[in-house]
Coordinates of C-alpha atoms and ligand atoms in Angstrom, one line a residue:
X498 CA 0.0 0.0 0.0
X499 CA 1.3 3.5 -0.9
X500 CA 1.9 5.8 2.0
X501 CA 1.8 9.0 0.0
X502 CA -0.7 11.7 0.7
X503 CA -3.1 12.8 -2.1
X504 CA -4.9 16.1 -2.5
X505 CA -7.8 15.1 -0.4
X506 CA -9.8 18.1 -1.5
X507 CA -10.8 15.9 -4.4
X508 CA -13.0 14.1 -1.9
X509 CA -15.2 17.4 -1.9
X510 CA -16.0 16.9 -5.6
X511 CA -18.8 15.0 -7.1
X512 CA -17.8 11.5 -8.5
X513 CA -17.5 12.7 -12.1
X514 CA -17.4 16.0 -14.1
X515 CA -20.8 17.1 -15.3
X516 CA -20.3 16.5 -19.0
X517 CA -18.5 13.2 -18.4
X518 CA -21.5 12.0 -16.4
X519 CA -23.9 13.0 -19.2
X520 CA -21.7 11.3 -21.8
X521 CA -21.6 8.1 -19.6
X522 CA -25.4 8.0 -19.3
X523 CA -25.9 8.6 -23.1
X524 CA -23.4 5.8 -24.1
X525 CA -25.2 3.4 -21.7
X526 CA -28.6 4.3 -23.2
X527 CA -27.3 4.0 -26.8
X528 CA -25.7 0.6 -26.1
X529 CA -29.0 -0.7 -24.7
X530 CA -31.1 0.9 -27.5
X531 CA -28.9 0.8 -30.7
X532 CA -31.8 1.5 -33.0
X533 CA -32.7 4.8 -31.4
X534 CA -31.5 8.1 -32.9
X535 CA -30.3 10.2 -30.0
X536 CA -30.1 14.0 -30.5
X537 CA -27.3 15.5 -28.4
X538 CA -28.0 18.9 -27.0
X539 CA -26.0 18.4 -23.8
X540 CA -22.4 19.7 -23.9
X541 CA -22.1 23.0 -25.9
X542 CA -20.0 21.5 -28.7
X543 CA -20.1 23.1 -32.1
X544 CA -21.1 21.2 -35.2
X545 CA -20.4 23.5 -38.2
X546 CA -17.0 23.3 -40.0
X547 CA -14.3 25.9 -39.5
X548 CA -14.7 29.0 -41.6
X549 CA -12.9 28.9 -45.0
X550 CA -10.5 31.7 -44.2
X551 CA -9.6 29.8 -41.0
X552 CA -8.9 26.6 -42.9
X553 CA -6.9 28.4 -45.5
X554 CA -4.6 30.0 -42.9
X555 CA -4.1 26.7 -41.1
X556 CA -3.2 24.8 -44.3
X557 CA -0.7 27.5 -45.3
X558 CA 0.8 27.3 -41.8
X559 CA 1.1 23.5 -41.9
X560 CA 2.9 23.8 -45.3
X561 CA 5.3 26.3 -43.7
X562 CA 6.1 23.7 -41.0
X563 CA 7.0 21.3 -43.7
X564 CA 9.7 23.5 -45.1
X565 CA 13.1 24.0 -43.6
X566 CA 13.2 27.7 -44.0
X567 CA 9.9 28.3 -42.4
X568 CA 9.7 25.5 -39.9
X569 CA 9.2 26.6 -36.3
X570 CA 9.9 24.9 -33.0
X571 CA 8.5 25.8 -29.6
X572 CA 6.0 28.8 -29.9
X573 CA 6.7 31.8 -27.8
X574 CA 5.4 31.0 -24.3
X575 CA 2.6 33.6 -24.2
X576 CA 1.6 33.3 -27.9
X577 CA 3.0 34.7 -31.2
X578 CA 3.0 38.5 -31.5
X579 CA 0.9 38.3 -34.6
X580 CA -2.0 36.6 -32.5
X581 CA -1.6 38.8 -29.4
X582 CA -1.7 41.9 -31.7
X583 CA -4.8 40.5 -33.6
X584 CA -6.6 40.0 -30.2
X585 CA -5.7 43.5 -29.0
X586 CA -7.0 44.8 -32.4
X587 CA -10.2 42.8 -32.0
X588 CA -10.8 44.5 -28.7
X589 CA -10.0 47.9 -30.2
X590 CA -12.7 47.4 -32.8
X591 CA -15.1 47.0 -30.0
X592 CA -13.8 50.3 -28.5
X593 CA -11.9 48.5 -25.7
X594 CA -8.3 49.0 -24.8
X595 CA -6.3 45.9 -24.2
X596 CA -2.5 45.9 -24.7
X597 CA -1.1 43.0 -26.8
X598 CA 1.5 42.4 -24.0
X599 CA -1.3 41.7 -21.5
X600 CA -2.8 38.9 -23.7
X601 CA -1.7 35.3 -22.9
X602 CA -2.7 32.8 -25.6
X603 CA -3.6 29.3 -24.4
X604 CA -5.3 26.0 -25.5
X605 CA -8.7 26.8 -23.9
X606 CA -10.7 28.9 -21.6
X607 CA -11.4 25.8 -19.6
X608 CA -7.7 25.4 -18.9
X609 CA -7.2 29.0 -18.0
X610 CA -10.3 29.1 -15.7
X611 CA -9.0 26.0 -13.9
X612 CA -5.3 27.1 -13.9
X613 CA -5.8 30.7 -12.7
X614 CA -6.3 29.4 -9.1
X615 CA -2.6 28.5 -9.1
X616 CA -1.6 32.1 -8.8
X617 CA -4.2 33.0 -6.1
X618 CA -3.8 32.3 -2.3
X619 CA -6.4 31.4 0.3
X620 CA -9.2 33.8 -0.5
X621 CA -13.0 33.5 -0.2
X622 CA -14.3 32.8 -3.7
X623 CA -17.7 34.1 -4.8
X624 CA -19.3 31.9 -7.4
X625 CA -22.6 32.6 -9.1
X626 CA -25.1 29.8 -9.1
X627 CA -26.2 28.5 -11.6
X628 CA -22.9 28.8 -13.6
X629 CA -20.3 26.8 -15.6
X630 CA -19.1 24.1 -13.1
X631 CA -15.3 24.5 -13.6
X632 CA -15.2 27.6 -11.4
X633 CA -16.6 25.5 -8.5
X634 CA -14.7 22.3 -9.2
X635 CA -11.3 24.0 -9.5
X636 CA -11.8 25.9 -6.3
X637 CA -12.9 22.8 -4.5
X638 CA -9.7 21.1 -5.7
X639 CA -7.6 23.9 -4.2
X640 CA -9.4 23.7 -0.9
X641 CA -10.7 27.3 -1.2
X642 CA -13.5 28.7 0.8
X643 CA -16.5 29.2 -1.5
X644 CA -19.6 31.4 -1.1
X645 CA -22.4 31.1 -3.7
X646 CA -24.2 34.0 -5.2
X647 CA -27.6 32.5 -6.0
X648 CA -29.6 34.0 -8.9
X649 CA -33.0 33.0 -10.2
X650 CA -36.1 34.0 -12.0
X651 CA -36.7 37.1 -9.8
X652 CA -33.4 38.8 -10.7
X653 CA -33.3 37.5 -14.3
X654 CA -30.4 35.2 -13.3
X655 CA -28.2 38.2 -12.8
X656 CA -26.8 38.4 -9.3
X657 CA -25.8 41.8 -7.9
X658 CA -23.3 42.8 -5.2
X659 CA -26.1 44.8 -3.4
X660 CA -26.3 42.5 -0.3
X661 CA -22.5 42.0 0.1
X662 CA -20.9 43.6 3.1
X663 CA -17.6 44.8 1.6
X664 CA -15.6 41.6 2.1
X665 CA -12.7 40.9 -0.2
X666 CA -13.5 38.1 -2.7
X667 CA -12.3 36.5 -5.9
X668 CA -15.5 37.0 -7.9
X669 CA -16.4 34.9 -10.9
X670 CA -18.7 36.5 -13.5
X671 CA -19.8 34.8 -16.8
X672 CA -21.6 37.1 -19.2
X673 CA -23.4 36.0 -21.3
X674 CA -24.0 33.5 -18.6
X675 CA -23.5 29.8 -19.2
X676 CA -26.1 28.2 -18.6
X677 CA -28.8 30.9 -18.4
X678 CA -27.9 33.2 -21.2
X679 CA -28.4 36.2 -19.0
X680 CA -26.2 39.2 -20.0
X681 CA -25.1 42.0 -17.8
X682 CA -25.7 45.6 -19.1
X683 CA -23.1 48.3 -18.4
X684 CA -24.8 49.4 -15.1
X685 CA -24.8 45.7 -13.9
X686 CA -21.1 45.2 -14.6
X687 CA -20.2 48.6 -13.3
X688 CA -21.8 47.6 -9.9
X689 CA -19.4 44.7 -9.8
X690 CA -16.3 46.7 -10.8
X691 CA -17.2 49.3 -8.2
X692 CA -17.6 46.7 -5.5
X693 CA -14.3 45.0 -6.5
X694 CA -12.4 48.3 -6.4
X695 CA -13.9 49.3 -3.1
X696 CA -13.3 45.9 -1.4
X697 CA -9.9 45.0 -3.0
X698 CA -11.5 42.1 -4.8
X699 CA -10.5 40.4 -8.0
X700 CA -13.0 39.6 -10.8
X701 CA -12.4 36.7 -13.1
X702 CA -14.6 37.5 -16.1
X703 CA -15.5 34.7 -18.5
X704 CA -16.5 36.2 -21.8
X705 CA -16.4 32.9 -23.8
X706 CA -19.9 33.7 -25.3
X707 CA -19.4 37.4 -26.1
X708 CA -19.7 36.8 -29.9
X709 CA -23.4 35.8 -29.3
X710 CA -24.3 39.2 -27.8
X711 CA -27.2 41.0 -29.5
X712 CA -27.8 44.6 -28.6
X713 CA -25.9 47.2 -26.6
X714 CA -24.3 45.1 -23.9
X715 CA -20.6 45.1 -22.9
X716 CA -18.6 42.4 -24.6
X717 CA -15.7 42.8 -22.2
X718 CA -15.2 43.8 -18.6
X719 CA -12.7 46.4 -19.8
X720 CA -15.6 48.3 -21.3
X721 CA -16.1 49.4 -17.7
X722 CA -13.9 52.1 -16.3
X723 CA -11.5 50.8 -13.6
X724 CA -11.7 47.1 -14.6
X725 CA -8.1 47.1 -15.5
X726 CA -7.4 47.5 -11.8
X727 CA -9.6 44.6 -10.6
X728 CA -10.3 42.1 -13.4
X729 CA -8.8 39.3 -15.4
X730 CA -10.7 38.3 -18.5
X731 CA -10.8 34.9 -20.2
X732 CA -12.1 34.4 -23.7
X733 CA -12.1 31.6 -26.3
X734 CA -12.2 30.8 -29.9
X735 CA -14.3 27.7 -29.2
X736 CA -17.8 29.2 -29.6
X737 CA -17.0 32.3 -31.6
X738 CA -15.1 30.4 -34.4
X739 CA -15.9 26.8 -33.9
X740 CA -12.6 25.9 -32.2
X741 CA -13.8 23.3 -29.7
X742 CA -11.7 20.7 -31.4
X743 CA -9.0 23.1 -32.6
X744 CA -8.2 24.6 -29.2
X745 CA -7.3 28.2 -28.8
X746 CA -8.2 30.8 -26.2
X747 CA -6.7 33.8 -24.4
X748 CA -6.5 35.4 -21.0
X749 CA -6.0 39.1 -20.4
X750 CA -4.0 40.0 -17.2
X751 CA -3.6 43.8 -17.2
X752 CA -0.2 45.1 -16.0
X753 CA -2.2 47.3 -13.5
X754 CA -3.4 44.3 -11.4
X755 CA -1.3 44.6 -8.3
X756 CA -1.9 43.5 -4.7
X757 CA -1.3 45.6 -1.5
X758 CA 1.6 43.4 -0.7
X759 CA 3.3 44.2 -3.9
X760 CA 2.5 41.3 -6.2
X761 CA 1.8 41.8 -9.9
X762 CA -0.7 39.3 -11.2
X763 CA 0.5 39.5 -14.7
X764 CA 4.0 38.5 -13.5
X765 CA 2.6 35.6 -11.5
X766 CA 0.5 34.3 -14.5
X767 CA 3.5 34.7 -16.9
X768 CA 5.7 32.7 -14.5
X769 CA 3.0 30.0 -14.1
X770 CA 2.4 29.7 -17.8
X771 CA 6.2 29.7 -18.6
X772 CA 6.6 26.8 -16.1
X773 CA 3.6 24.6 -16.8
X774 CA 2.5 25.3 -20.4
X775 CA 4.4 25.1 -23.7
X776 CA 2.1 27.2 -25.9
X777 CA -0.3 26.6 -28.8
X778 CA 0.8 25.2 -32.1
X779 CA 1.8 27.5 -34.9
X780 CA -0.9 26.4 -37.4
X781 CA -3.6 26.8 -34.7
X782 CA -2.4 30.3 -33.8
X783 CA -2.4 31.3 -37.5
X784 CA -6.0 29.9 -37.8
X785 CA -7.0 31.9 -34.7
X786 CA -5.4 35.1 -36.2
X787 CA -7.5 34.5 -39.5
X788 CA -10.7 34.1 -37.5
X789 CA -10.1 37.7 -36.1
X790 CA -9.4 39.2 -39.5
X791 CA -12.1 41.2 -41.1
X792 CA -13.1 38.3 -43.4
X793 CA -12.7 35.9 -40.6
X794 CA -15.0 37.8 -38.2
X795 CA -17.6 38.0 -41.1
X796 CA -17.4 34.3 -41.8
X797 CA -17.5 33.3 -38.1
X798 CA -20.5 35.7 -37.5
X799 CA -22.3 33.6 -40.1
X800 CA -21.7 30.5 -37.9
X801 CA -22.9 32.3 -34.8
X802 CA -26.1 33.4 -36.8
X803 CA -26.8 29.9 -37.8
X804 CA -26.8 28.7 -34.1
X805 CA -28.8 31.8 -33.1
X806 CA -31.5 30.6 -35.6
X807 CA -31.4 27.2 -34.0
X808 CA -32.0 28.9 -30.6
X809 CA -35.0 30.7 -32.1
X810 CA -36.6 27.5 -33.2
X811 CA -36.3 26.0 -29.8
X812 CA -37.4 29.1 -28.0
X813 CA -40.5 29.5 -30.3
X814 CA -41.5 25.9 -29.5
X815 CA -41.2 26.6 -25.8
X816 CA -43.3 29.8 -26.2
X817 CA -46.0 27.8 -27.9
X818 CA -46.0 25.4 -25.0
X819 CA -46.0 28.2 -22.4
X820 CA -42.8 27.0 -20.8
X821 CA -40.7 29.5 -18.9
X822 CA -37.3 29.9 -20.4
X823 CA -34.4 32.4 -20.7
X824 CA -31.3 32.6 -23.0
X825 CA -31.3 31.9 -26.7
X826 CA -30.9 35.5 -27.7
X827 CA -27.4 36.5 -26.7
X828 CA -26.5 33.0 -26.0
X829 CA -26.4 29.6 -27.7
X830 CA -28.1 28.1 -24.6
X831 CA -31.8 27.8 -23.8
X832 CA -32.5 27.6 -20.1
X833 CA -36.0 26.2 -19.3
X834 CA -38.0 25.4 -16.3
X835 CA -38.7 21.6 -16.0
X836 CA -42.4 20.9 -16.3
X837 CA -44.5 19.8 -13.4
X838 CA -41.9 20.7 -10.8
X839 CA -39.6 17.8 -11.9
X840 CA -36.0 17.6 -10.8
X841 CA -33.5 18.3 -13.5
X842 CA -32.0 14.8 -13.5
X843 CA -35.4 13.2 -13.6
X844 CA -36.2 15.4 -16.6
X845 CA -32.9 14.4 -18.2
X846 CA -33.9 10.7 -17.8
X847 CA -37.4 11.3 -19.1
X848 CA -36.2 13.2 -22.2
X849 CA -33.6 10.5 -23.0
X850 CA -36.1 7.6 -22.5
X851 CA -39.1 9.1 -24.2
X852 CA -37.8 11.3 -27.0
X853 CA -34.0 10.6 -27.1
X854 CA -33.1 14.2 -26.6
X855 CA -30.0 14.9 -24.5
X856 CA -29.8 18.1 -22.5
X857 CA -28.0 19.2 -19.4
X858 CA -29.7 19.1 -16.0
X859 CA -29.6 22.5 -14.3
X860 CA -28.5 21.0 -11.0
X861 CA -25.2 20.4 -12.7
X862 CA -24.5 24.1 -12.8
X863 CA -25.1 24.5 -9.0
X864 CA -27.9 24.1 -6.6
X865 CA -29.8 27.2 -7.8
X866 CA -30.1 25.4 -11.2
X867 CA -32.2 22.6 -9.7
X868 CA -35.6 22.5 -11.5
X869 CA -34.1 23.9 -14.7
X870 CA -32.7 22.3 -17.8
X871 CA -30.3 23.5 -20.5
X872 CA -30.5 22.8 -24.3
X873 CA -27.8 23.9 -26.7
X874 CA -28.4 25.4 -30.1
X875 CA -25.1 24.0 -31.5
X876 CA -26.7 21.1 -33.3
X877 CA -27.3 21.2 -37.1
X878 CA -30.6 22.6 -38.3
X879 CA -32.2 19.3 -39.1
X880 CA -31.5 17.8 -35.7
X881 CA -32.7 21.0 -34.0
X882 CA -36.0 21.0 -35.9
X883 CA -36.4 17.2 -35.2
X884 CA -35.6 17.9 -31.4
X885 CA -38.1 20.7 -31.2
X886 CA -40.8 18.4 -32.8
X887 CA -40.0 15.6 -30.4
X888 CA -40.0 17.9 -27.4
X889 CA -43.2 19.5 -28.4
X890 CA -45.0 16.1 -28.2
X891 CA -43.7 15.7 -24.7
X892 CA -44.5 19.0 -23.1
Ligands
MLT88 C1 -20.7 23.7 -21.9 O1 -21.4 22.9 -22.5 O2 -21.0 24.3 -20.9 C2 -19.4 24.0 -22.5 O3 -19.3 23.5 -23.8 C3 -18.3 23.4 -21.7 C4 -17.0 24.0 -22.0 O4 -16.9 25.0 -22.8 O5 -16.0 23.5 -21.5

């Protein structure tokens, strides 16, 4: 028997990660019912191919890697300058100032969300509920003290700092929110930035779904004055450009984030990444750069519009059935109330058994998600229409 000690904080976690558990249940169902066509609307995984301009850039880069003169070895640890500049320019086009040098390229927002805890000490962490489960799981793994900020129908799933007493927190914000699709307006985000500045807190802002925003809402926390003194932002090419299988994301850690005991967060993140991460491959970074070009943004917006139309189809079906739901407008997710007061996992089982549609139980996003259910709009059109038809017979 080994005598080593393990990180026993893992005992605080649920047995398996939300989307692994869903995958396991669906595989078991499919194995027992091989003739049934299951429609997957669980994990938010894209289905449309990469935009042509992205593929072209990746092909060109692969060819360069096959020629001695243009071959490249390890990428620069924080990303190639061409991509960091392109990200900075992407922000500038939205009227937001982000220096290229504050941008850190990575293989995914999920990795960065999970890894950021490495540079933080023992703080109380404020996590919205419901929200993307990685915030909770990674803080549980680190043994951090967690407080939940529950949101619900009454506040439109947008928690506010109104009832907080000035305590210092690490505050997670996801806008547009995964899973509810709720988006903070400027006043809503300003309240958080003001709270963070006054209390010495840090905001970790997840903007992975910003490309879906419709209307005049902030796409970045740095749209709010003072955020550069209290916020880290994490964004991704996964949903905006269909990179779930290609892997590329970025994190902004402004130079101006300093603690009262003299630590500079950008220096810590740079040190962490240099030690534990070896960068994103050259062809993928060229592909990401192409996604942010004028043509790339246009082509990727067409992908986003396609998913938005799927969301509309689902949303209209729920309207016809009089089922309360949010999201689907500035988000690829539809967040609906389970009928007849069902629990979200019971509803998951019912949908799988009766109509072979897979969604995500709201409880997986935190206790405040119990009684709700998430459907993604990332399927192809045909499957979305078919799923809407099947669901309509059930409600
Ligand atoms: C989701 O379904 O919530 C996301 O696809 C998960 C992720 O981005 O890691």
